[in-house]
CSV table of C-alpha atoms in Angstrom, one decimal:
chain,number,residue,atom,x,y,z
A,1,MET,CA,0.1,0.0,0.0
A,2,PRO,CA,1.4,3.5,-0.9
A,3,ALA,CA,2.6,5.4,2.0
A,4,ASP,CA,0.0,8.2,1.4
A,5,MET,CA,-2.9,6.0,1.2
A,6,GLU,CA,-1.9,4.1,4.2
A,7,VAL,CA,-1.8,7.4,6.2
A,8,ASP,CA,-5.1,8.5,4.8
A,9,ASP,CA,-6.6,5.2,5.9
A,10,ILE,CA,-5.4,5.6,9.3
A,11,LYS,CA,-6.5,9.2,9.5
A,12,GLN,CA,-10.0,8.0,8.4
A,13,GLN,CA,-10.2,5.3,11.2
A,14,LEU,CA,-9.0,7.8,13.7
A,15,HIS,CA,-11.6,10.3,12.7
A,16,GLU,CA,-14.4,7.8,12.9
A,17,TYR,CA,-13.3,6.6,16.3
A,18,ILE,CA,-12.9,10.0,17.8
A,19,THR,CA,-16.2,11.2,16.3
A,20,ARG,CA,-18.0,8.3,17.8
A,21,ARG,CA,-16.2,7.9,21.1
A,22,PHE,CA,-15.9,11.6,22.1
A,23,LYS,CA,-19.3,12.6,20.4
A,24,VAL,CA,-18.1,15.2,18.0
A,25,ALA,CA,-21.1,17.1,16.7
A,26,PRO,CA,-22.0,16.4,13.1
A,27,GLY,CA,-20.8,19.0,10.7
A,28,ASP,CA,-18.3,20.6,13.3
A,29,ALA,CA,-16.3,22.5,10.8
A,30,ASP,CA,-13.2,22.9,13.4
A,31,PHE,CA,-12.8,19.1,13.6
A,32,THR,CA,-10.4,18.6,10.9
A,33,ASP,CA,-7.3,16.2,10.6
A,34,ASP,CA,-5.1,19.1,11.6
A,35,VAL,CA,-7.0,20.5,14.6
A,36,HIS,CA,-5.2,20.1,18.2
A,37,LEU,CA,-7.5,17.5,19.7
A,38,PHE,CA,-6.5,18.4,23.3
A,39,ASP,CA,-6.3,22.3,23.0
A,40,TYR,CA,-9.7,22.2,21.3
A,41,GLY,CA,-11.2,20.1,24.0
A,42,TYR,CA,-12.2,17.1,21.7
A,43,VAL,CA,-10.2,14.6,23.9
A,44,ASP,CA,-9.2,15.2,27.6
A,45,SER,CA,-6.5,13.5,29.8
A,46,PHE,CA,-8.5,10.3,30.3
A,47,GLY,CA,-9.7,10.4,26.7
A,48,ALA,CA,-6.0,10.6,25.5
A,49,VAL,CA,-5.2,7.2,27.5
A,50,GLU,CA,-8.2,5.6,25.7
A,51,LEU,CA,-7.0,7.2,22.3
A,52,ALA,CA,-3.4,5.6,22.9
A,53,GLU,CA,-5.0,2.2,23.8
A,54,PHE,CA,-7.2,2.4,20.6
A,55,VAL,CA,-4.0,3.3,18.5
A,56,GLN,CA,-2.0,0.3,20.0
A,57,ASP,CA,-5.0,-2.2,19.5
A,58,ARG,CA,-6.3,-1.1,16.1
A,59,PHE,CA,-3.0,-0.7,14.3
A,60,ALA,CA,-0.8,-3.1,16.5
A,61,VAL,CA,2.0,-0.7,17.3
A,62,ALA,CA,3.5,0.1,20.5
A,63,VAL,CA,3.1,3.6,22.0
A,64,THR,CA,5.7,4.2,24.8
A,65,GLN,CA,5.8,7.0,27.3
A,66,THR,CA,9.0,7.9,25.5
A,67,ASP,CA,7.2,8.1,22.0
A,68,LEU,CA,4.4,10.4,23.6
A,69,MET,CA,7.2,12.8,24.8
A,70,ALA,CA,9.3,12.6,21.7
A,71,TYR,CA,6.7,12.8,18.8
A,72,PRO,CA,4.0,15.3,18.4
A,73,MET,CA,0.7,13.4,18.5
A,74,ASN,CA,-1.9,16.2,19.1
A,75,THR,CA,-3.8,16.0,15.7
A,76,ILE,CA,-5.2,13.2,13.7
A,77,THR,CA,-2.4,13.7,11.2
A,78,GLU,CA,0.3,13.7,13.5
A,79,ILE,CA,-0.9,10.4,15.1
A,80,ALA,CA,-1.5,8.8,11.6
A,81,THR,CA,1.9,9.9,10.6
A,82,PHE,CA,3.4,8.3,13.8
A,83,VAL,CA,1.7,5.1,13.3
A,84,SER,CA,2.5,4.8,9.6
A,85,LEU,CA,6.3,5.3,10.3
A,86,ARG,CA,6.2,3.0,13.3
A,87,LYS,CA,4.7,0.3,11.2
A,88,ARG,CA,7.2,0.6,8.5
A,89,GLY,CA,9.9,0.4,11.2
A,90,ASP,CA,11.0,4.0,10.5
A,91,LEU,CA,10.5,5.0,14.2
B,1,MET,CA,6.8,6.2,69.2
B,2,ALA,CA,6.8,3.6,66.5
B,3,THR,CA,9.1,3.9,63.3
B,4,MET,CA,8.8,2.2,60.0
B,5,THR,CA,11.1,2.3,56.9
B,6,VAL,CA,9.8,1.7,53.2
B,7,ASP,CA,11.8,1.3,50.1
B,8,LEU,CA,11.2,4.0,47.6
B,9,ASP,CA,10.3,2.5,44.2
B,10,GLN,CA,12.9,3.7,41.5
B,11,ASN,CA,9.9,4.2,39.1
B,12,THR,CA,9.0,7.1,41.4
B,13,ASN,CA,12.2,9.0,41.2
B,14,ASP,CA,10.7,11.9,39.1
B,15,ALA,CA,8.0,12.4,41.9
B,16,VAL,CA,10.0,12.6,45.1
B,17,ALA,CA,8.8,16.3,45.7
B,18,GLN,CA,5.3,15.1,45.2
B,19,ILE,CA,5.7,12.1,47.4
B,20,ARG,CA,7.1,14.3,50.2
B,21,TYR,CA,4.2,16.7,49.8
B,22,ALA,CA,1.6,13.8,50.0
B,23,LEU,CA,3.1,11.9,52.8
B,24,THR,CA,1.7,14.4,55.4
B,25,PHE,CA,-1.8,13.2,54.4
B,26,LEU,CA,-1.2,9.6,54.7
B,27,SER,CA,-2.7,9.3,58.2
B,28,GLU,CA,-3.2,11.5,61.4
B,29,ASP,CA,-0.9,8.8,63.0
B,30,VAL,CA,1.9,10.2,61.2
B,31,VAL,CA,4.2,12.3,63.5
B,32,SER,CA,7.1,13.0,61.2
B,33,TYR,CA,8.8,11.5,58.1
B,34,ASP,CA,11.9,11.8,55.9
B,35,ILE,CA,12.9,10.7,52.4
B,36,ASP,CA,16.4,9.5,52.0
B,37,GLU,CA,16.9,9.9,48.3
B,38,VAL,CA,20.5,8.4,48.3
B,39,GLU,CA,19.4,5.3,50.2
B,40,GLN,CA,16.0,5.3,48.5
B,41,LYS,CA,14.1,4.9,51.8
B,42,ILE,CA,11.3,6.6,53.4
B,43,HIS,CA,11.5,6.7,57.2
B,44,ILE,CA,8.2,7.5,59.1
B,45,ASP,CA,7.7,8.1,62.9
B,46,LEU,CA,4.2,7.0,64.1
B,47,ARG,CA,2.1,7.8,67.2
B,48,PRO,CA,2.3,5.0,69.7
B,49,GLY,CA,-0.3,2.2,69.0
B,50,ALA,CA,-0.4,3.1,65.1
B,51,ASP,CA,-1.2,0.0,63.0
B,52,ILE,CA,2.2,-0.4,61.2
B,53,GLU,CA,0.8,-3.0,58.7
B,54,GLU,CA,-2.0,-0.5,57.8
B,55,MET,CA,0.5,2.2,57.4
B,56,GLU,CA,2.6,0.1,55.1
B,57,ALA,CA,-0.3,-0.6,52.9
B,58,ARG,CA,-1.1,3.0,52.7
B,59,VAL,CA,2.3,4.0,51.7
B,60,ASP,CA,2.2,1.3,49.1
B,61,ARG,CA,-1.0,2.7,47.7
B,62,LEU,CA,0.3,6.3,47.7
B,63,LEU,CA,3.7,5.3,45.9
B,64,ARG,CA,1.7,3.4,43.2
B,65,ARG,CA,0.1,6.8,42.2
B,66,TYR,CA,3.5,8.0,41.2
B,67,SER,CA,5.1,4.8,39.8
B,68,ASN,CA,3.8,4.8,36.2
B,69,PRO,CA,3.1,8.4,34.7
B,70,GLU,CA,1.0,7.5,31.5
B,71,PHE,CA,2.5,10.1,29.4
B,72,GLY,CA,6.0,10.5,31.1
B,73,MET,CA,6.9,13.5,33.0
B,74,LYS,CA,7.9,15.8,30.2
B,75,SER,CA,10.1,18.8,31.4
B,76,VAL,CA,10.7,21.9,29.2
B,77,VAL,CA,12.6,24.8,30.5
B,78,ALA,CA,12.0,28.2,28.8
B,79,LEU,CA,14.0,30.3,31.0
B,80,ASP,CA,17.0,29.2,33.1
B,81,GLN,CA,18.4,32.2,35.0
B,82,ARG,CA,19.8,30.9,38.1
B,83,ARG,CA,22.3,33.0,40.0
B,84,GLU,CA,24.9,32.5,42.8
B,85,LEU,CA,23.2,34.2,45.7
B,86,PRO,CA,24.0,34.3,49.6
B,87,ALA,CA,21.7,32.3,51.9
B,88,ILE,CA,19.6,34.8,53.5
B,89,ASP,CA,17.1,33.7,56.3
B,90,ALA,CA,14.2,35.9,55.1
B,91,TRP,CA,11.7,34.7,57.6
B,92,ALA,CA,13.8,35.3,60.7
B,93,GLY,CA,14.7,38.8,59.4
B,94,MET,CA,11.2,39.7,58.6
B,95,LEU,CA,10.1,38.6,62.1
B,96,GLU,CA,13.0,40.7,63.7
B,97,ARG,CA,12.1,43.8,61.8
B,98,ARG,CA,8.3,43.2,62.4
B,99,TRP,CA,7.7,43.1,58.8
B,100,ALA,CA,5.8,39.8,59.4
B,101,THR,CA,4.0,38.5,62.3
B,102,PRO,CA,2.6,34.8,62.4
B,103,VAL,CA,-1.2,34.7,63.3
B,104,GLY,CA,-1.9,31.0,63.2
B,105,GLU,CA,-1.0,27.9,61.1
B,106,GLY,CA,-0.1,29.3,57.7
B,107,HIS,CA,-1.5,32.7,58.5
B,108,VAL,CA,0.8,35.6,58.4
B,109,VAL,CA,0.3,39.5,58.8
B,110,LEU,CA,2.5,41.4,56.5
B,111,ARG,CA,3.5,45.2,57.0
B,112,GLY,CA,6.2,47.8,56.3
B,113,PRO,CA,8.4,47.0,53.1
B,114,ALA,CA,7.1,43.4,53.0
B,115,ALA,CA,3.4,44.6,52.6
B,116,GLN,CA,4.8,47.1,50.0
B,117,LEU,CA,6.6,44.5,48.1
B,118,LEU,CA,3.4,42.4,47.7
B,119,ALA,CA,1.5,45.6,46.7
B,120,LEU,CA,4.4,46.3,44.2
B,121,VAL,CA,4.1,42.9,42.6
B,122,ASP,CA,0.2,43.4,42.3
B,123,HIS,CA,0.9,46.9,40.8
B,124,LYS,CA,3.2,45.5,38.3
B,125,VAL,CA,0.7,42.9,37.2
B,126,GLN,CA,-1.9,45.7,36.6
B,127,THR,CA,0.8,47.7,34.5
B,128,MET,CA,2.3,44.8,32.5
B,129,PHE,CA,-0.6,42.5,32.2
B,130,VAL,CA,-4.0,43.8,32.9
B,131,LYS,CA,-3.4,46.7,30.4
B,132,GLU,CA,-1.8,44.3,27.8
B,133,PHE,CA,-5.1,42.1,27.8
B,134,HIS,CA,-7.6,44.9,28.7
B,135,ALA,CA,-8.5,42.5,31.5
B,136,GLU,CA,-11.8,43.5,33.2
B,137,LEU,CA,-11.7,43.7,36.9
B,138,GLU,CA,-14.1,41.5,38.7
B,139,ILE,CA,-14.6,41.3,42.5
B,140,PHE,CA,-15.1,37.9,43.9
B,141,PRO,CA,-16.5,36.6,47.3
B,142,SER,CA,-13.8,34.9,49.5
B,143,THR,CA,-16.0,31.8,49.9
B,144,ILE,CA,-17.4,29.5,47.1
B,145,LYS,CA,-20.0,26.8,47.0
B,146,SER,CA,-19.0,23.4,47.5
B,147,GLU,CA,-21.2,22.6,44.5
B,148,THR,CA,-19.0,24.8,42.3
B,149,LEU,CA,-15.8,23.2,43.5
B,150,HIS,CA,-17.5,19.8,42.6
B,151,ARG,CA,-18.4,21.0,39.1
B,152,CYS,CA,-14.8,22.2,38.8
B,153,ASN,CA,-13.6,18.8,39.5
B,154,HIS,CA,-11.7,20.2,42.5
B,155,PHE,CA,-12.7,17.6,44.9
B,156,THR,CA,-11.5,14.9,42.5
B,157,SER,CA,-8.1,16.3,42.2
B,158,PHE,CA,-7.2,18.2,45.6
B,159,PRO,CA,-9.6,16.8,48.3
B,160,GLU,CA,-6.8,17.2,50.9
B,161,HIS,CA,-6.5,21.1,50.9
B,162,VAL,CA,-10.3,22.3,51.0
B,163,ASP,CA,-11.1,24.5,54.0
B,164,PHE,CA,-14.8,24.1,54.3
B,165,VAL,CA,-16.8,26.8,56.1
B,166,ALA,CA,-19.2,26.1,58.8
B,167,HIS,CA,-21.5,28.0,61.0
B,168,LEU,CA,-23.5,27.2,64.2
B,169,ARG,CA,-26.8,25.4,63.7
B,170,GLN,CA,-29.7,27.8,63.5
B,171,ASP,CA,-31.0,26.7,66.9
B,172,LEU,CA,-31.6,28.9,70.0
B,173,ASP,CA,-30.6,26.4,72.4
B,174,VAL,CA,-27.3,25.7,70.4
B,175,LEU,CA,-26.5,29.4,70.0
B,176,SER,CA,-27.2,30.3,73.5
B,177,GLY,CA,-25.3,27.1,74.8
B,178,PHE,CA,-22.2,28.1,72.6
B,179,ALA,CA,-22.2,31.6,73.9
B,180,ASP,CA,-22.8,30.6,77.4
B,181,ALA,CA,-20.0,28.1,77.3
B,182,CYS,CA,-17.5,30.6,76.0
B,183,ARG,CA,-18.6,33.1,78.6
B,184,THR,CA,-18.0,30.7,81.4
B,185,GLY,CA,-15.1,28.4,80.4
B,186,GLY,CA,-13.7,30.2,77.3
B,187,TRP,CA,-13.8,29.0,73.8
B,188,THR,CA,-12.2,25.7,73.0
B,189,PRO,CA,-12.6,23.6,69.6
B,190,ALA,CA,-14.6,21.0,71.5
B,191,LEU,CA,-17.4,23.4,71.7
B,192,HIS,CA,-18.1,23.0,68.1
B,193,ASP,CA,-18.9,19.3,68.7
B,194,GLY,CA,-22.5,18.7,67.6
B,195,ARG,CA,-23.2,22.4,67.3
B,196,MET,CA,-22.2,22.9,63.6
B,197,ALA,CA,-24.5,23.1,60.5
B,198,ALA,CA,-23.7,21.0,57.5
B,199,ASN,CA,-21.3,23.2,55.4
B,200,ASP,CA,-22.1,24.1,52.0
B,201,PHE,CA,-19.4,26.6,51.4
B,202,ALA,CA,-15.6,26.4,51.3
B,203,VAL,CA,-12.9,29.2,51.3
B,204,SER,CA,-11.9,29.8,47.7
B,205,PRO,CA,-8.8,27.5,47.0
B,206,SER,CA,-8.2,29.3,43.8
B,207,CYS,CA,-9.1,32.6,42.2
B,208,CYS,CA,-10.5,31.9,38.7
B,209,TYR,CA,-13.3,29.4,39.6
B,210,HIS,CA,-15.7,32.3,40.5
B,211,ALA,CA,-15.0,33.8,37.0
B,212,TYR,CA,-16.6,30.7,35.3
B,213,GLU,CA,-19.5,30.2,37.7
B,214,GLY,CA,-20.1,34.1,37.1
B,215,MET,CA,-20.5,33.5,33.4
B,216,GLU,CA,-22.7,30.4,33.6
B,217,GLY,CA,-24.9,30.1,30.6
B,218,TRP,CA,-23.3,33.2,28.8
B,219,THR,CA,-22.5,33.3,25.1
B,220,LEU,CA,-19.5,35.5,24.5
B,221,ASP,CA,-18.5,37.7,21.8
B,222,LYS,CA,-15.6,36.5,19.6
B,223,PRO,CA,-12.9,36.1,20.4
B,224,GLY,CA,-13.6,36.1,24.1
B,225,ARG,CA,-12.9,38.1,27.3
B,226,SER,CA,-10.2,38.7,29.7
B,227,ILE,CA,-10.8,39.1,33.5
B,228,THR,CA,-8.6,40.0,36.4
B,229,ALA,CA,-9.2,39.5,40.2
B,230,VAL,CA,-7.3,39.3,43.4
B,231,LEU,CA,-8.6,36.9,46.3
B,232,ALA,CA,-7.6,35.8,49.8
B,233,CYS,CA,-7.4,32.0,49.0
B,234,HIS,CA,-7.2,29.0,51.5
B,235,ARG,CA,-5.6,25.7,51.2
B,236,TYR,CA,-5.2,23.3,54.1
B,237,GLU,CA,-1.6,21.8,53.8
B,238,GLY,CA,-1.1,19.9,56.9
B,239,ALA,CA,2.5,19.6,58.1
B,240,ASN,CA,3.5,21.1,54.8
B,241,HIS,CA,2.7,24.6,56.0
B,242,THR,CA,5.5,26.8,56.1
B,243,TYR,CA,5.4,30.6,56.7
B,244,LEU,CA,5.1,32.6,53.4
B,245,SER,CA,6.2,29.6,51.1
B,246,ARG,CA,3.2,27.2,51.7
B,247,MET,CA,0.4,29.0,53.5
B,248,ARG,CA,-2.9,28.2,54.6
B,249,ALA,CA,-4.4,31.8,53.8
B,250,PHE,CA,-2.7,33.6,50.9
B,251,THR,CA,-3.2,36.2,48.4
B,252,MET,CA,-3.7,35.2,44.7
B,253,ARG,CA,-4.0,37.6,41.8
B,254,GLU,CA,-5.1,36.2,38.5
B,255,VAL,CA,-5.5,37.1,34.9
B,256,ILE,CA,-8.0,34.9,33.1
B,257,TRP,CA,-9.1,34.5,29.6
B,258,VAL,CA,-12.3,32.8,28.4
B,259,GLY,CA,-13.3,32.5,24.6
B,260,GLN,CA,-12.1,30.8,21.4
B,261,PRO,CA,-9.1,28.3,21.8
B,262,ALA,CA,-6.9,30.5,19.5
B,263,TYR,CA,-7.5,33.7,21.4
B,264,VAL,CA,-6.9,31.9,24.8
B,265,ILE,CA,-3.7,30.2,23.7
B,266,ARG,CA,-2.3,33.3,22.0
B,267,SER,CA,-3.0,35.3,25.2
B,268,ARG,CA,-1.5,32.8,27.5
B,269,ALA,CA,1.7,32.4,25.3
B,270,ARG,CA,2.0,36.4,25.4
B,271,ALA,CA,1.6,36.3,29.3
B,272,ASP,CA,4.2,33.7,29.3
B,273,GLU,CA,6.6,35.9,27.4
B,274,LEU,CA,5.8,38.9,29.6
B,275,ILE,CA,6.6,37.0,32.8
B,276,GLN,CA,9.9,36.0,31.4
B,277,GLU,CA,10.6,39.7,30.5
B,278,TRP,CA,9.7,40.6,34.1
B,279,ALA,CA,12.1,38.1,35.6
B,280,ARG,CA,15.0,39.3,33.4
B,281,ASP,CA,14.3,42.8,34.4
B,282,TRP,CA,14.3,42.1,38.1
B,283,GLU,CA,17.4,39.7,37.7
B,284,LEU,CA,15.4,37.0,39.5
B,285,SER,CA,17.2,33.7,40.2
B,286,CYS,CA,14.7,31.4,38.6
B,287,THR,CA,13.4,29.1,36.0
B,288,PHE,CA,10.3,29.2,33.9
B,289,GLU,CA,9.3,25.5,33.1
B,290,THR,CA,6.7,23.1,32.6
B,291,ALA,CA,4.9,21.8,35.8
B,292,ASN,CA,2.0,19.7,37.2
B,293,ASP,CA,-0.4,20.2,39.9
B,294,MET,CA,0.0,18.1,43.1
B,295,PHE,CA,-3.0,16.0,42.2
B,296,PHE,CA,-3.9,14.1,45.4
B,297,THR,CA,-5.8,11.2,43.9
B,298,ASP,CA,-5.2,7.8,42.5
B,299,ASP,CA,-5.3,9.3,38.8
B,300,PHE,CA,-2.3,11.5,39.4
B,301,ALA,CA,-0.3,9.5,36.9
B,302,VAL,CA,-2.7,10.3,34.1
B,303,LYS,CA,-3.5,13.9,35.0
B,304,ALA,CA,-0.2,15.1,36.0
B,305,SER,CA,1.8,13.5,33.1
B,306,PHE,CA,-0.9,14.7,30.6
B,307,GLN,CA,-0.6,18.2,32.0
B,308,ARG,CA,3.2,18.1,31.5
B,309,GLN,CA,2.9,16.5,28.0
B,310,GLN,CA,0.6,19.2,27.0
B,311,GLU,CA,2.4,21.8,28.8
B,312,ALA,CA,-0.8,22.8,30.2
B,313,LYS,CA,0.9,24.2,33.2
B,314,ARG,CA,4.1,26.3,33.5
B,315,GLU,CA,5.6,27.9,36.6
B,316,LEU,CA,8.1,30.7,37.3
B,317,ARG,CA,10.2,29.0,40.1
B,318,MET,CA,12.3,31.4,42.3
B,319,ASP,CA,15.3,30.0,44.2
B,320,VAL,CA,15.2,30.3,48.0
B,321,PRO,CA,19.0,29.9,48.6
B,322,SER,CA,18.7,29.5,52.4
B,323,GLU,CA,16.4,26.4,51.8
B,324,GLN,CA,18.4,25.1,48.7
B,325,GLN,CA,14.9,24.8,46.9
B,326,ALA,CA,12.8,26.8,44.4
B,327,ILE,CA,9.4,27.7,44.9
B,328,SER,CA,6.6,28.5,42.5
B,329,VAL,CA,5.6,32.1,42.5
B,330,PHE,CA,3.6,32.4,39.2
B,331,SER,CA,1.7,29.7,37.4
B,332,SER,CA,0.2,29.7,33.8
B,333,ASN,CA,-2.5,27.4,33.2
B,334,PHE,CA,-4.5,26.2,30.1
B,335,HIS,CA,-7.8,24.4,30.6
B,336,SER,CA,-9.0,23.7,27.2
B,337,ASN,CA,-13.0,23.7,27.4
B,338,THR,CA,-13.3,22.1,30.8
B,339,PHE,CA,-14.9,25.1,32.3
B,340,GLY,CA,-16.6,26.1,29.2
B,341,LYS,CA,-18.4,22.8,29.4
B,342,ALA,CA,-19.0,22.7,33.1
B,343,PHE,CA,-20.6,26.2,33.1
B,344,ASP,CA,-22.2,26.3,29.5
B,345,ILE,CA,-20.1,29.2,28.6
B,346,LYS,CA,-20.1,29.3,24.8
B,347,VAL,CA,-18.4,31.2,22.0
B,348,ASP,CA,-19.0,30.9,18.3
B,349,GLY,CA,-21.5,28.1,19.2
B,350,LYS,CA,-18.9,26.0,21.1
B,351,PRO,CA,-18.0,25.6,24.6
B,352,ALA,CA,-15.3,28.2,25.5
B,353,ALA,CA,-11.7,27.4,26.3
B,354,SER,CA,-10.0,29.0,29.3
B,355,ALA,CA,-6.7,29.7,30.7
B,356,CYS,CA,-5.4,31.9,33.7
B,357,VAL,CA,-1.9,33.1,35.1
B,358,GLY,CA,-1.6,33.5,38.8
B,359,TRP,CA,0.7,35.1,41.2
B,360,GLY,CA,1.1,33.9,44.8
B,361,GLY,CA,1.6,37.4,46.6
B,362,GLU,CA,3.3,36.2,49.8
B,363,ARG,CA,5.6,33.9,48.0
B,364,TRP,CA,6.9,36.6,45.9
B,365,VAL,CA,7.7,38.6,48.8
B,366,TYR,CA,9.4,35.7,50.5
B,367,ALA,CA,11.5,34.7,47.4
B,368,LEU,CA,12.5,38.4,46.7
B,369,ILE,CA,13.9,39.0,50.2
B,370,SER,CA,15.4,35.6,50.3
B,371,GLN,CA,17.4,36.5,47.2
B,372,PHE,CA,18.2,39.9,47.7
B,373,GLY,CA,17.8,40.8,51.5
B,374,PHE,CA,16.5,43.7,53.4
B,375,ASP,CA,18.5,46.7,51.9
B,376,VAL,CA,16.7,48.1,49.1
B,377,ASP,CA,20.0,49.7,47.9
B,378,LYS,CA,21.5,46.3,47.3
B,379,TRP,CA,18.6,45.0,45.2
B,380,PRO,CA,18.8,44.5,41.5
B,381,THR,CA,18.4,47.7,39.5
B,382,GLY,CA,15.0,47.0,38.0
B,383,LEU,CA,13.5,45.8,41.2
B,384,LYS,CA,15.0,48.9,43.1
B,385,ARG,CA,13.6,51.1,40.4
B,386,ASP,CA,10.2,49.8,40.6
B,387,TYR,CA,10.1,49.6,44.4
B,388,GLU,CA,11.3,53.2,44.9
B,389,LYS,CA,8.9,54.6,42.3
B,390,PHE,CA,6.0,52.8,43.7
B,391,THR,CA,6.6,53.6,47.2
B,392,ALA,CA,7.1,57.2,46.4
B,393,GLU,CA,3.8,57.2,44.4
B,394,GLU,CA,2.2,55.6,47.4
B,395,SER,CA,3.5,58.3,49.9
B,396,ALA,CA,2.3,61.1,47.6
B,397,ARG,CA,-1.2,59.8,47.8
């Protein structure tokens, strides 16, 4: 699968999960792949734990404390990029 | 007296200060304690008859809170301006000069240059911050509904330090009996037993909660609004109370923003720049860095480490050379839309975001005198300039 498609697919799955789990209102124009999920209040601290667990389970990648401090994972795009690179062994 | 020694889990190394703070709330049976960071041991003295097994279990529970921070304990230092300074016993010197008088656990009266210094800090906030952000003055009550604290998630983060307010029951016999007992035998705490009403208020532990409850149900104009207020706050700190650096009653000035996330984030970032300018101008020995609240609940690991990862809290920490430690004198906090949701404050059709910056007045006084002493002529140029101008203007009034 081409890298861009893989990232897009991951983004789509993240988008659907966050919309469903954190009750994002339909048609929310601010909820883009590049919105800061925490600054804009879509996900709080406990939600972040759930989101990290979802990422690990759904995409079968490890997300360690060191990863969370080293790589920006505040937007859907950032998380999808991390997952893609980790799956390819580039991180 | 019984004693016990517990191993300090290596996974808690980043949280020794938090553990030291938390141990005082372990049990009323704890007389004193010490953490030996070299030997990685906690030594605790207990009252005679204390259940040591129970105490060990409690220590274990407490340590587990700090052993696995979900998001790591990120540390970003934006300003590191530490200086070599002599150790000055500010508290002893202030007592000797009658600039300070203790009037109860964690309660202090300030006067003379100490009071002037606190007023100067507040004046500088007005001239540097309140003007910059066009912050609107609000006047807050000193007490706050317990229900409001609950809605602010205060009880699920800091249950240990709430000072509740209570009054005598509305009952003629209770009131007369209390007054008669005081008249004949003098007041003692035992006279409260069975005579107090259920309390529904607490002394405000923080300044900004009133701002949010005061805007409940509002829809704000874009991008939002800025508020300033000063409040006498209370936090019960048990054995952690120290005069002027960890008080039960203290003065907090805040500047608060409520509105669209971009406006709130931008304003907070500007405030963070301004406080660093201030620190440089006064030549403070300090750092400005990421921090976390001392959450006193089992979810510490999630809350504190997330707060650090998101840099939701930053502190200006001033060195106190005589204590070989630094104390937080200013904090900068971002809350996302937590309070906007809790109090139905909307902007642009969505729950508003909020942030606040706060100054602990007495801590500034203590840290400044600890660093620069009692002789104004020996203070750093910027501090001396501001102090002399401020006191001259005050005298002219």
